[in-house]
Amino acid sequence: MEQPGVRLNKYLSEAGVCSRREADRLLEAGRITVDGETAVMGQRILPGQQVFFDGELVGEKERPVLLLVNKPAGIVCTTAEFKGEKNIVDMVHYPVRLYPVGRLDKESEGLILMTNQGDLMNKILRPGNAHEKEYLVEVNRPVTAEFLEALRRGVPMLGTVTAPCQAEKTGPKSFRMILTQGLNRQIRRMCEYFDYRVVALKRVRVMNFVVDGIVSGSYREATEAEMKELIRLLADSDGRPYRERNRKNETDGRRQGKYGK
């Protein structure tokens, strides 16, 4: 028999507060209360109960928002507050509580999406969906064809092998890269594996959203046409091609070292 009520992490996600995963972290931190009592993991919300996040009542769903933000270097992509760190939520200072969809490391710049739609965030971030993210990368020494081909094939890191990607030269020490993964500091780690150091890194596209026309440190809302295309892309993705490619790439990667040797 189904239990009454709605799981608290789902309640928070559907209310636009955060993703379900982030909701679990907020619960562990004791930042959620229900009817004046600190909430617990797995708790279910019944009709008439009041849920508070950091002392603020979580009410009816707010207007759905999706922002395209051009993050400058030096800004951290987290909702947490760290002494001496500039937070992207505080930088945007939007009147509705928003959360970054994924992250860009502090040293990187460029496009990051922010939303109050927890379910939308989950679908975009789901690893198996293999959504494209495009970057412009500048490194400390000349880019060679051998280096780019090695990046395309996949690089051992963090206990796995990166999925095949696109990489093309744009200058003597720069290249364009399109990833379908979001491993921690992925591009920097991939370059370091071949003794390259990233000097500058800018994300210029996430799926169908581009940073063009957005001044560094500012943002704009997604257009109706962009949202329709996003929904189409999310509906079309099931993750199988990415998982199949990654399994094959992991096998190939175990058989070779740097540059396939």
Tab-separated table of N, CA and C in Angstrom, residues 154-162 181-191 193:
chain	number	residue	atom	x	y	z
A	154	GLY	N	39.751	9.668	-25.733
A	154	GLY	CA	39.436	9.438	-24.333
A	154	GLY	C	40.678	9.385	-23.480
A	155	VAL	N	40.561	9.862	-22.252
A	155	VAL	CA	41.704	10.009	-21.349
A	155	VAL	C	41.398	9.340	-20.006
A	156	PRO	N	42.303	8.513	-19.474
A	156	PRO	CA	42.083	7.932	-18.140
A	156	PRO	C	42.101	9.025	-17.072
A	157	MET	N	41.068	9.048	-16.237
A	157	MET	CA	41.025	9.987	-15.121
A	157	MET	C	39.917	9.604	-14.159
A	158	LEU	N	40.138	9.846	-12.899
A	158	LEU	CA	39.140	9.623	-11.842
A	158	LEU	C	38.556	8.215	-11.888
A	159	GLY	N	39.410	7.234	-12.182
A	159	GLY	CA	38.969	5.843	-12.178
A	159	GLY	C	38.181	5.403	-13.383
A	160	THR	N	38.126	6.219	-14.431
A	160	THR	CA	37.403	5.839	-15.633
A	160	THR	C	38.178	6.357	-16.841
A	161	VAL	N	37.570	6.277	-18.017
A	161	VAL	CA	38.137	6.853	-19.227
A	161	VAL	C	37.086	7.786	-19.814
A	162	THR	N	37.482	8.992	-20.126
A	162	THR	CA	36.515	9.960	-20.637
A	162	THR	C	35.904	9.476	-21.944
A	181	GLN	N	30.148	14.868	-21.132
A	181	GLN	CA	30.288	14.480	-19.728
A	181	GLN	C	30.460	15.721	-18.880
A	182	GLY	N	30.449	15.516	-17.571
A	182	GLY	CA	30.681	16.636	-16.672
A	182	GLY	C	31.506	16.210	-15.474
A	183	LEU	N	32.619	15.509	-15.730
A	183	LEU	CA	33.489	15.094	-14.635
A	183	LEU	C	34.174	16.306	-14.003
A	184	ASN	N	34.563	16.149	-12.754
A	184	ASN	CA	35.168	17.253	-12.010
A	184	ASN	C	36.437	17.756	-12.693
A	185	ARG	N	36.458	19.046	-13.039
A	185	ARG	CA	37.600	19.686	-13.682
A	185	ARG	C	38.110	18.861	-14.867
A	186	GLN	N	37.159	18.383	-15.657
A	186	GLN	CA	37.479	17.398	-16.683
A	186	GLN	C	38.509	17.876	-17.703
A	187	ILE	N	38.288	19.039	-18.302
A	187	ILE	CA	39.196	19.512	-19.347
A	187	ILE	C	40.585	19.772	-18.776
A	188	ARG	N	40.644	20.369	-17.615
A	188	ARG	CA	41.946	20.643	-16.995
A	188	ARG	C	42.693	19.332	-16.721
A	189	ARG	N	41.987	18.329	-16.222
A	189	ARG	CA	42.624	17.042	-15.926
A	189	ARG	C	43.054	16.333	-17.217
A	190	MET	N	42.216	16.417	-18.256
A	190	MET	CA	42.561	15.787	-19.529
A	190	MET	C	43.838	16.405	-20.109
A	191	CYS	N	43.922	17.717	-20.037
A	191	CYS	CA	45.116	18.393	-20.554
A	191	CYS	C	46.342	18.065	-19.711
A	193	TYR	N	47.018	15.431	-18.175
A	193	TYR	CA	47.466	14.068	-18.454
A	193	TYR	C	48.540	14.059	-19.538
